[in-house]
CSV table of C-alpha atoms in Angstrom, one decimal:
chain,number,residue,atom,x,y,z
A,75,UNK,CA,180.0,23.6,245.4
A,76,UNK,CA,181.0,20.5,243.9
A,77,UNK,CA,185.1,20.6,244.4
A,78,UNK,CA,184.7,21.2,248.0
A,79,UNK,CA,182.6,18.3,247.9
A,80,UNK,CA,185.1,16.3,245.5
A,81,UNK,CA,188.4,17.2,248.0
A,82,UNK,CA,186.1,16.1,251.2
A,83,UNK,CA,185.1,11.8,249.3
A,84,UNK,CA,188.7,11.6,247.2
A,85,UNK,CA,190.6,11.2,250.7
A,86,UNK,CA,187.6,8.1,251.9
A,87,UNK,CA,187.9,6.8,248.9
A,88,UNK,CA,191.9,6.8,248.5
A,89,UNK,CA,191.1,5.1,252.2
A,90,UNK,CA,189.1,2.3,251.3
A,91,UNK,CA,191.1,1.4,248.2
A,92,UNK,CA,194.2,1.7,250.4
A,93,UNK,CA,192.8,-1.1,252.7
A,94,UNK,CA,191.6,-3.5,249.6
A,95,UNK,CA,195.1,-2.8,247.5
A,96,UNK,CA,198.0,-2.7,250.6
A,97,UNK,CA,200.5,-2.8,248.4
A,98,UNK,CA,199.9,0.4,246.8
A,99,UNK,CA,198.0,2.5,249.6
A,100,UNK,CA,201.2,4.7,250.2
A,101,UNK,CA,201.0,5.8,246.4
A,102,UNK,CA,197.3,5.5,245.9
A,103,UNK,CA,196.6,7.8,249.4
A,104,UNK,CA,199.9,10.9,248.0
A,105,UNK,CA,198.3,10.7,245.1
A,106,UNK,CA,195.0,11.6,246.4
A,107,UNK,CA,196.5,14.3,248.4
A,108,UNK,CA,198.0,16.1,245.7
A,109,UNK,CA,194.7,16.2,243.9
A,110,UNK,CA,192.7,16.9,247.0
A,111,UNK,CA,195.6,20.3,246.5
A,112,UNK,CA,194.2,21.0,243.5
A,113,UNK,CA,190.6,20.9,244.7
A,114,UNK,CA,191.1,22.7,247.4
A,115,UNK,CA,192.9,25.7,245.5
A,116,UNK,CA,189.5,25.1,242.6
A,117,UNK,CA,187.3,25.5,245.8
A,118,UNK,CA,188.9,28.7,246.7
A,119,UNK,CA,188.5,29.9,242.8
A,120,UNK,CA,185.1,29.3,243.1
A,121,UNK,CA,184.7,31.7,245.8
A,122,UNK,CA,186.4,34.2,244.9
A,123,UNK,CA,184.7,34.2,241.8
A,124,UNK,CA,181.6,33.7,242.6
A,125,UNK,CA,181.2,34.0,246.1
A,126,UNK,CA,179.5,31.8,249.5
A,127,UNK,CA,177.8,28.8,248.6
A,128,UNK,CA,176.2,25.6,250.7
A,129,UNK,CA,174.9,22.7,249.4
A,130,UNK,CA,172.0,20.2,251.8
A,131,UNK,CA,173.3,17.1,251.6
A,132,UNK,CA,171.1,14.1,250.9
A,133,UNK,CA,167.8,17.1,249.1
A,134,UNK,CA,166.4,17.1,251.9
A,135,UNK,CA,165.0,20.6,253.6
A,136,UNK,CA,166.8,22.4,255.8
A,137,UNK,CA,166.8,20.9,259.9
A,138,UNK,CA,166.8,17.5,258.3
A,139,UNK,CA,169.7,17.8,255.9
A,140,UNK,CA,172.9,18.5,256.5
A,141,UNK,CA,174.3,21.5,255.5
A,142,UNK,CA,177.5,22.5,253.8
A,143,UNK,CA,178.6,26.2,253.6
A,144,UNK,CA,181.8,26.9,251.5
A,145,UNK,CA,182.8,30.9,252.6
A,146,UNK,CA,186.5,32.4,252.3
A,147,UNK,CA,186.7,31.3,255.5
A,148,UNK,CA,186.3,27.5,255.0
A,149,UNK,CA,187.7,27.7,251.6
A,150,UNK,CA,191.0,28.6,253.4
A,151,UNK,CA,191.1,25.7,256.0
A,152,UNK,CA,190.2,22.9,253.3
A,153,UNK,CA,193.1,24.5,251.1
A,154,UNK,CA,195.4,24.6,254.4
A,155,UNK,CA,194.6,20.9,255.5
A,156,UNK,CA,195.1,19.4,251.7
A,157,UNK,CA,198.3,21.3,251.3
A,158,UNK,CA,199.4,20.1,255.1
A,159,UNK,CA,198.4,16.3,253.9
A,160,UNK,CA,200.5,16.5,250.8
A,161,UNK,CA,203.4,17.8,252.4
A,162,UNK,CA,203.3,15.1,255.2
A,163,UNK,CA,202.4,12.5,252.9
A,164,UNK,CA,205.2,13.5,250.2
A,165,UNK,CA,207.9,13.2,253.5
A,166,UNK,CA,206.8,10.2,254.5
A,167,UNK,CA,206.3,8.6,250.6
A,168,UNK,CA,210.3,8.9,250.8
A,169,UNK,CA,210.9,7.6,254.6
A,170,UNK,CA,208.2,5.4,255.5
A,171,UNK,CA,210.2,2.3,255.8
A,172,UNK,CA,212.8,4.2,257.8
A,173,UNK,CA,210.5,6.3,260.0
A,174,UNK,CA,209.4,3.1,261.4
A,175,UNK,CA,204.9,3.6,259.5
A,176,UNK,CA,203.7,0.8,258.7
A,177,UNK,CA,200.7,1.0,255.6
A,178,UNK,CA,198.0,1.3,258.1
A,179,UNK,CA,199.6,4.8,257.9
A,180,UNK,CA,198.4,5.7,254.8
A,181,UNK,CA,194.6,5.0,255.2
A,182,UNK,CA,194.2,5.7,258.9
A,183,UNK,CA,195.6,9.0,257.3
A,184,UNK,CA,193.4,9.9,254.4
A,185,UNK,CA,190.5,9.1,257.0
A,186,UNK,CA,191.9,11.7,258.7
A,187,UNK,CA,192.4,14.3,256.1
A,188,UNK,CA,188.5,13.7,255.2
A,189,UNK,CA,186.7,13.6,258.5
A,190,UNK,CA,188.8,17.4,258.7
A,191,UNK,CA,187.9,18.6,255.3
A,192,UNK,CA,184.1,17.9,256.6
A,193,UNK,CA,184.2,19.5,259.5
A,194,UNK,CA,185.6,22.5,258.0
A,195,UNK,CA,182.7,22.8,255.6
A,196,UNK,CA,179.6,21.1,258.4
A,197,UNK,CA,177.7,23.8,260.2
A,198,UNK,CA,175.3,21.2,262.0
A,199,UNK,CA,176.0,20.5,265.8
A,200,UNK,CA,175.7,17.1,265.3
A,201,UNK,CA,177.4,16.2,262.5
A,202,UNK,CA,180.6,18.0,263.9
A,203,UNK,CA,179.6,15.6,266.6
A,204,UNK,CA,180.4,12.6,263.8
A,205,UNK,CA,183.5,14.3,262.4
A,206,UNK,CA,185.1,15.3,266.1
A,207,UNK,CA,184.5,11.2,266.6
A,208,UNK,CA,186.3,10.0,263.0
A,209,UNK,CA,189.2,12.6,263.8
A,210,UNK,CA,189.5,11.2,266.8
A,211,UNK,CA,189.3,7.8,266.5
A,212,UNK,CA,191.7,8.3,263.3
A,213,UNK,CA,194.3,10.4,265.4
A,214,UNK,CA,194.7,7.6,268.4
A,215,UNK,CA,194.8,5.1,266.2
A,216,UNK,CA,198.0,7.0,264.3
A,217,UNK,CA,199.3,6.9,267.1
A,218,UNK,CA,199.6,3.4,268.1
A,219,UNK,CA,201.7,2.8,264.6
A,220,UNK,CA,204.6,3.5,266.9
A,221,UNK,CA,203.7,0.0,268.8
A,222,UNK,CA,204.0,-0.9,272.6
A,223,UNK,CA,205.7,2.2,273.8
A,224,UNK,CA,202.8,4.8,272.3
A,225,UNK,CA,199.9,2.0,274.2
A,226,UNK,CA,199.6,4.5,277.8
A,227,UNK,CA,199.5,7.8,275.8
A,228,UNK,CA,196.9,6.3,272.9
A,229,UNK,CA,194.8,5.1,275.9
A,230,UNK,CA,194.8,8.3,277.7
A,231,UNK,CA,194.4,10.3,274.3
A,232,UNK,CA,191.0,8.2,273.5
A,233,UNK,CA,189.4,8.0,277.0
A,234,UNK,CA,189.9,12.2,277.2
A,235,UNK,CA,188.8,12.3,273.9
A,236,UNK,CA,185.6,9.8,274.5
A,237,UNK,CA,184.8,12.2,277.6
A,238,UNK,CA,185.2,14.9,275.6
A,239,UNK,CA,182.5,14.1,273.2
A,240,UNK,CA,180.2,13.3,275.8
A,241,UNK,CA,180.5,17.0,277.1
A,242,UNK,CA,179.7,18.0,274.1
A,243,UNK,CA,176.9,15.7,273.1
A,244,UNK,CA,175.0,16.5,276.3
A,245,UNK,CA,175.9,20.2,275.4
A,246,UNK,CA,174.2,19.8,272.0
A,247,UNK,CA,171.0,18.2,273.4
A,248,UNK,CA,170.5,20.4,275.9
A,249,UNK,CA,170.3,23.1,273.2
A,250,UNK,CA,168.4,21.0,270.6
A,251,UNK,CA,165.9,20.1,273.6
A,252,UNK,CA,165.4,23.8,274.0
A,253,UNK,CA,164.8,25.0,270.7
A,254,UNK,CA,164.0,21.8,268.5
A,255,UNK,CA,167.6,23.2,265.9
A,256,UNK,CA,170.8,22.2,265.3
A,257,UNK,CA,172.0,24.0,262.1
A,258,UNK,CA,173.7,26.5,263.4
A,259,UNK,CA,172.8,29.3,261.3
A,260,UNK,CA,168.5,28.3,262.5
A,261,UNK,CA,169.8,28.2,265.6
A,262,UNK,CA,171.4,31.1,266.2
A,263,UNK,CA,168.0,32.9,265.1
A,264,UNK,CA,166.0,30.8,267.0
A,265,UNK,CA,168.3,31.7,269.8
A,266,UNK,CA,167.9,35.3,269.7
A,267,UNK,CA,163.7,34.9,269.0
A,268,UNK,CA,163.7,33.0,271.6
A,269,UNK,CA,165.9,33.7,274.0
A,270,UNK,CA,166.4,30.5,277.3
A,271,UNK,CA,169.0,30.2,279.6
A,272,UNK,CA,171.5,28.4,277.1
A,273,UNK,CA,175.3,28.5,278.9
A,274,UNK,CA,175.0,25.4,280.4
A,275,UNK,CA,174.9,24.3,277.3
A,276,UNK,CA,177.4,26.3,275.6
A,277,UNK,CA,180.0,25.6,279.0
A,278,UNK,CA,179.6,21.9,277.9
A,279,UNK,CA,180.2,22.4,274.6
A,280,UNK,CA,183.6,24.5,275.2
A,281,UNK,CA,184.5,21.8,277.7
A,282,UNK,CA,184.5,19.2,275.6
A,283,UNK,CA,186.7,21.0,272.5
A,284,UNK,CA,189.3,22.6,275.0
A,285,UNK,CA,189.9,19.0,275.8
A,286,UNK,CA,190.0,18.0,272.7
A,287,UNK,CA,192.2,20.8,271.3
A,288,UNK,CA,194.3,20.2,274.0
A,289,UNK,CA,193.3,24.1,275.1
A,290,UNK,CA,195.2,24.1,278.8
A,291,UNK,CA,194.6,23.6,281.6
A,292,UNK,CA,192.8,20.6,279.8
A,293,UNK,CA,196.1,19.4,277.8
A,294,UNK,CA,197.3,16.7,279.8
A,295,UNK,CA,196.9,14.1,276.7
A,296,UNK,CA,198.8,16.2,274.5
A,297,UNK,CA,202.8,15.8,274.6
A,298,UNK,CA,203.1,12.2,275.5
A,299,UNK,CA,201.0,11.3,272.4
A,300,UNK,CA,202.9,14.4,270.1
A,301,UNK,CA,205.9,12.8,271.5
A,302,UNK,CA,205.3,8.8,271.2
A,303,UNK,CA,203.9,9.0,267.7
A,304,UNK,CA,206.1,8.9,264.5
A,305,UNK,CA,206.8,12.5,263.0
A,306,UNK,CA,204.3,12.2,260.3
A,307,UNK,CA,201.7,12.0,263.2
A,308,UNK,CA,203.2,14.3,265.2
A,309,UNK,CA,202.8,17.0,261.9
A,310,UNK,CA,198.9,16.0,261.8
A,311,UNK,CA,198.3,16.2,265.1
A,312,UNK,CA,200.0,19.3,266.0
A,313,UNK,CA,199.4,21.4,262.8
A,314,UNK,CA,195.7,20.2,261.8
A,315,UNK,CA,194.1,17.6,264.3
A,316,UNK,CA,193.8,20.1,267.4
A,317,UNK,CA,192.3,23.8,264.9
A,318,UNK,CA,189.1,21.4,264.5
A,319,UNK,CA,188.1,21.7,267.8
A,320,UNK,CA,189.2,25.3,267.9
A,321,UNK,CA,187.4,26.0,264.5
A,322,UNK,CA,184.2,24.9,266.4
A,323,UNK,CA,185.3,27.5,269.2
A,324,UNK,CA,185.2,30.2,266.8
A,325,UNK,CA,182.0,29.3,264.9
A,326,UNK,CA,179.6,28.7,268.3
A,327,UNK,CA,180.6,31.7,270.1
A,328,UNK,CA,180.5,34.0,267.7
A,329,UNK,CA,176.9,32.7,266.5
A,330,UNK,CA,175.3,31.4,269.5
A,331,UNK,CA,176.9,33.6,272.4
A,332,UNK,CA,174.8,36.3,273.0
A,333,UNK,CA,176.2,40.0,273.6
A,334,UNK,CA,176.4,39.7,277.3
A,335,UNK,CA,177.5,35.4,277.4
A,336,UNK,CA,180.3,36.4,275.1
A,337,UNK,CA,181.9,38.8,277.6
A,338,UNK,CA,181.5,36.6,280.1
A,339,UNK,CA,183.2,33.7,277.6
A,340,UNK,CA,185.6,35.9,276.9
A,341,UNK,CA,187.2,35.5,279.8
A,342,UNK,CA,187.9,32.7,280.3
A,343,UNK,CA,189.4,32.2,276.8
A,344,UNK,CA,191.8,35.3,277.9
A,345,UNK,CA,192.9,33.6,281.3
A,346,UNK,CA,193.2,30.4,279.8
A,347,UNK,CA,195.4,31.6,276.9
A,348,UNK,CA,197.6,33.6,279.4
A,349,UNK,CA,198.4,31.3,281.6
A,350,UNK,CA,198.8,29.1,277.5
A,351,UNK,CA,201.5,31.3,277.1
A,352,UNK,CA,203.5,31.2,280.3
A,353,UNK,CA,203.2,27.7,281.5
A,354,UNK,CA,203.1,25.8,278.1
A,355,UNK,CA,206.6,27.7,277.3
A,356,UNK,CA,208.0,27.3,280.9
A,357,UNK,CA,207.1,23.7,279.6
A,358,UNK,CA,208.9,23.0,276.6
A,359,UNK,CA,212.0,25.4,278.0
A,360,UNK,CA,212.1,22.7,280.9
A,361,UNK,CA,212.5,19.4,279.7
A,362,UNK,CA,214.9,17.5,278.2
A,363,UNK,CA,213.3,15.4,275.3
A,364,UNK,CA,212.9,17.0,271.7
A,365,UNK,CA,209.9,15.8,270.6
A,366,UNK,CA,208.3,16.5,273.9
A,367,UNK,CA,209.4,20.4,273.6
A,368,UNK,CA,208.1,20.8,270.7
A,369,UNK,CA,204.8,19.3,272.0
A,370,UNK,CA,204.3,22.1,275.1
A,371,UNK,CA,205.4,24.0,272.4
A,372,UNK,CA,201.8,23.8,270.7
A,373,UNK,CA,200.0,24.0,274.6
A,374,UNK,CA,202.1,27.1,274.4
A,375,UNK,CA,201.6,28.2,270.5
A,376,UNK,CA,197.2,27.6,270.7
A,377,UNK,CA,197.6,30.1,274.0
A,378,UNK,CA,197.4,33.0,271.3
A,379,UNK,CA,194.4,31.5,269.4
A,380,UNK,CA,192.4,31.5,272.9
A,381,UNK,CA,193.6,35.6,273.7
A,382,UNK,CA,192.5,36.7,269.7
A,383,UNK,CA,189.1,34.1,270.3
A,384,UNK,CA,188.9,36.4,273.7
A,385,UNK,CA,189.2,39.5,272.1
A,386,UNK,CA,186.9,38.7,269.4
A,387,UNK,CA,184.2,38.2,272.0
A,388,UNK,CA,185.3,40.8,274.4
A,389,UNK,CA,185.5,43.9,272.1
A,390,UNK,CA,183.9,42.5,269.1
A,391,UNK,CA,187.4,43.7,267.2
A,392,UNK,CA,187.3,41.8,263.0
A,393,UNK,CA,190.7,42.4,263.5
A,394,UNK,CA,191.0,39.5,266.3
A,395,UNK,CA,189.6,37.1,264.1
A,396,UNK,CA,191.3,37.5,261.6
A,397,UNK,CA,194.6,37.4,263.8
A,398,UNK,CA,192.6,34.0,265.3
A,399,UNK,CA,192.9,32.4,261.3
A,400,UNK,CA,196.5,33.9,260.2
A,401,UNK,CA,198.1,32.0,263.3
A,402,UNK,CA,196.0,28.5,262.4
A,403,UNK,CA,197.8,29.2,259.4
A,404,UNK,CA,201.4,29.9,260.2
A,405,UNK,CA,200.8,27.2,263.3
A,406,UNK,CA,199.9,24.8,261.2
A,407,UNK,CA,202.7,25.6,258.6
A,408,UNK,CA,205.6,25.5,261.1
A,409,UNK,CA,204.9,22.5,263.2
A,410,UNK,CA,204.9,20.8,260.0
A,411,UNK,CA,208.5,21.4,259.5
A,412,UNK,CA,210.0,21.7,263.0
A,413,UNK,CA,208.3,18.0,263.7
A,414,UNK,CA,209.0,16.5,261.0
A,415,UNK,CA,212.7,17.7,260.6
A,416,UNK,CA,212.7,17.1,264.7
A,417,UNK,CA,211.9,13.4,263.7
A,418,UNK,CA,214.0,13.8,260.7
A,419,UNK,CA,216.8,14.5,262.6
A,420,UNK,CA,215.9,11.9,266.1
A,421,UNK,CA,216.0,8.9,263.4
A,422,UNK,CA,219.3,9.9,261.8
A,423,UNK,CA,221.4,11.3,264.5
A,424,UNK,CA,219.7,7.5,267.0
A,425,UNK,CA,218.2,10.1,270.5
A,426,UNK,CA,215.3,11.5,272.1
A,427,UNK,CA,217.3,14.1,273.9
A,428,UNK,CA,218.1,17.8,273.3
A,429,UNK,CA,221.9,16.5,274.0
A,430,UNK,CA,221.5,14.2,270.4
A,431,UNK,CA,221.5,17.2,268.7
A,432,UNK,CA,224.5,18.6,269.6
A,433,UNK,CA,226.5,19.9,266.4
A,434,UNK,CA,223.5,19.3,264.7
A,435,UNK,CA,224.6,22.5,262.1
A,436,UNK,CA,227.3,20.4,261.2
A,437,UNK,CA,225.7,16.7,260.3
A,438,UNK,CA,222.2,17.4,259.5
A,439,UNK,CA,222.4,21.0,258.3
A,440,UNK,CA,219.5,21.6,256.3
A,441,UNK,CA,217.0,19.9,258.7
A,442,UNK,CA,218.5,22.0,261.4
A,443,UNK,CA,217.7,25.3,259.0
A,444,UNK,CA,214.1,24.1,259.0
A,445,UNK,CA,213.5,24.0,262.9
A,446,UNK,CA,215.4,27.7,263.0
A,447,UNK,CA,213.4,28.5,260.4
A,448,UNK,CA,210.0,27.2,261.2
A,449,UNK,CA,211.2,28.9,265.2
A,450,UNK,CA,211.1,32.1,263.5
A,451,UNK,CA,208.3,32.0,263.4
A,452,UNK,CA,207.1,30.8,266.5
A,453,UNK,CA,208.8,33.2,268.6
A,454,UNK,CA,206.6,36.1,266.2
A,455,UNK,CA,210.5,37.1,264.3
A,456,UNK,CA,208.9,39.5,260.6
A,457,UNK,CA,208.3,39.0,258.3
A,458,UNK,CA,207.4,35.8,258.6
A,459,UNK,CA,203.8,34.5,259.6
A,460,UNK,CA,202.9,34.2,263.4
A,461,UNK,CA,204.5,38.1,263.1
A,462,UNK,CA,202.0,38.7,261.0
A,463,UNK,CA,199.1,37.3,263.1
A,464,UNK,CA,200.9,38.6,266.3
A,465,UNK,CA,200.9,42.4,264.8
A,466,UNK,CA,197.6,41.9,264.0
A,467,UNK,CA,196.7,40.8,267.1
A,468,UNK,CA,199.0,43.5,269.3
A,469,UNK,CA,198.3,46.2,267.1
A,470,UNK,CA,194.5,46.8,268.4
A,471,UNK,CA,195.4,45.3,272.1
A,472,UNK,CA,197.5,48.5,272.1
A,473,UNK,CA,193.7,50.8,272.1
A,474,UNK,CA,192.5,49.5,274.4
A,475,UNK,CA,194.1,49.9,277.8
A,476,UNK,CA,191.6,48.2,280.0
A,477,UNK,CA,193.1,44.9,278.8
A,478,UNK,CA,196.7,46.5,279.3
A,479,UNK,CA,198.1,43.6,281.6
A,480,UNK,CA,197.9,41.0,278.3
A,481,UNK,CA,200.7,43.2,276.6
A,482,UNK,CA,203.3,41.5,279.1
A,483,UNK,CA,201.9,38.2,279.1
A,484,UNK,CA,202.0,38.1,275.2
A,485,UNK,CA,205.8,40.0,275.5
A,486,UNK,CA,206.6,36.9,278.3
A,487,UNK,CA,205.3,34.2,276.0
A,488,UNK,CA,207.4,35.4,273.6
A,489,UNK,CA,210.6,35.7,275.7
A,490,UNK,CA,209.4,31.6,276.6
A,491,UNK,CA,209.9,30.8,272.9
A,492,UNK,CA,213.1,32.5,272.0
A,493,UNK,CA,214.2,30.8,275.0
A,494,UNK,CA,213.2,27.5,274.2
A,495,UNK,CA,214.1,27.4,269.9
A,496,UNK,CA,217.3,28.8,270.9
A,497,UNK,CA,218.4,26.1,273.0
A,498,UNK,CA,218.3,24.0,270.5
A,499,UNK,CA,219.7,25.7,268.3
A,500,UNK,CA,222.7,26.7,270.7
A,501,UNK,CA,223.2,23.4,271.3
A,502,UNK,CA,223.5,22.4,267.1
A,503,UNK,CA,226.2,24.9,266.9
A,504,UNK,CA,228.2,23.1,269.5
A,505,UNK,CA,231.2,20.9,268.2
A,506,UNK,CA,229.9,17.9,266.7
A,507,UNK,CA,230.1,14.5,267.9
A,508,UNK,CA,232.3,11.9,265.8
A,509,UNK,CA,229.2,10.6,263.6
A,510,UNK,CA,229.8,6.9,261.4
A,511,UNK,CA,231.8,7.3,258.1
A,512,UNK,CA,229.3,6.0,256.0
A,513,UNK,CA,227.0,8.8,257.8
A,514,UNK,CA,224.8,10.0,254.5
A,515,UNK,CA,221.1,10.9,255.8
A,516,UNK,CA,219.2,11.6,252.5
A,517,UNK,CA,218.7,15.5,251.2
A,518,UNK,CA,214.9,14.4,250.1
A,519,UNK,CA,212.8,14.1,253.1
A,520,UNK,CA,215.3,17.3,254.6
A,521,UNK,CA,214.2,19.7,252.2
A,522,UNK,CA,210.3,18.2,252.3
A,523,UNK,CA,210.8,19.5,256.0
A,524,UNK,CA,211.9,22.4,255.1
A,525,UNK,CA,209.7,23.4,252.7
A,526,UNK,CA,206.6,24.3,255.1
A,527,UNK,CA,208.9,26.9,257.2
A,528,UNK,CA,209.7,28.3,254.1
A,529,UNK,CA,205.8,28.9,252.8
A,530,UNK,CA,205.3,29.6,256.5
A,531,UNK,CA,207.6,32.8,256.0
A,532,UNK,CA,206.0,33.7,252.4
A,533,UNK,CA,202.8,34.1,254.4
A,534,UNK,CA,204.0,37.1,255.6
A,535,UNK,CA,203.9,38.6,251.7
A,536,UNK,CA,200.4,37.4,251.1
A,537,UNK,CA,199.3,38.9,254.6
A,538,UNK,CA,197.5,42.0,252.6
A,539,UNK,CA,195.3,39.3,251.1
A,540,UNK,CA,194.7,37.2,253.4
A,541,UNK,CA,194.0,40.0,255.4
A,542,UNK,CA,191.4,42.0,254.1
A,543,UNK,CA,190.1,38.0,252.6
A,544,UNK,CA,189.2,37.0,256.3
A,545,UNK,CA,187.9,40.8,257.0
A,546,UNK,CA,185.6,39.6,253.9
């Protein structure tokens, strides 16, 4: 457990030092992300070797202390957070002056990493609220790094995030008033022993978390915020920030909802997930702007997560839990690559519209290859991580004939994903527009954008171990 604790505290320390030594902020935070990655690997090894562990922070008894739990799932998500942050920090370090990033990016990104890592380790409703607030404030401040053009998008994000926090906190207050517990495992025991109608509390918490995660139809803040933010910030928002509330939805509904309420909630997730796939994919296909397309793609792709969560609650099949978190890992890597590559091409080619990418396969082939490889996982082409997640979703679904209507919905979502990805690829293979004689974009940022796309395809080769791990 000590390795996991260090993986949370190190970025927090780096954020404080980066504020004190602004000139060295980039190197300090970059080094902290690399050491955090090593600590996360050590925490994963600890779970493999010694099994799950828990810690009562402050030495207080259960109920007063904040409980952290390191198990198979939290160790995997901690590693994902550290890996994405190290990739984005490496890209930003190679590019931060050209990309328009100010020195404020470094302490804010470190604070975001610390908050999200703490969220994945916590099993306490109020501590989740604290980490959500830290996560949201850091994310809004990161969006504002683009300057005045991002002010409206950041303000909308902030106001909706505060509204979501009020919904969540009111739901937590109702549960605490009924049962006197904030610790989720203890609260689950209390609910099973003294059943009280807690539907309103769970619906309030769910509404708040769906708004925080930009899940359809509460996604109104996401496209503008992702499009306005610098490329590294968009990568962090799409790959990581929206995954924290999704993880909390899984934890709360899997532990605090009884069988009857779980079936009721499953229909909400199945219907909203289906609409997200279709409406989000159609919006991505219609927009003329590259980053807005990738942002709407996030709305659509999160629909798979909602479907997996709904099916898990409806059918109580552990295969859907595996599908949910394989999707989380694959989507995080694919979206990191997509946003970094698209941002790099926008920066070098000088435009935000999709038409700017005409001929990009000749002018910036490496960055365009990264978009195509990551897009293959978003579509679900084998043997990518996206394919493994979708296969794990479809295989048990095929055996349950009462939910047959989800199969054409998933097919429609897949076809829409292919349509907007190939729309960009076809433009890239058109004849390139003339470029300056001295046009020579740096290769290192493009390789760093390609790396997570390659990792998401390598994820398939470790899928057996991952499925077994998540099944445990």
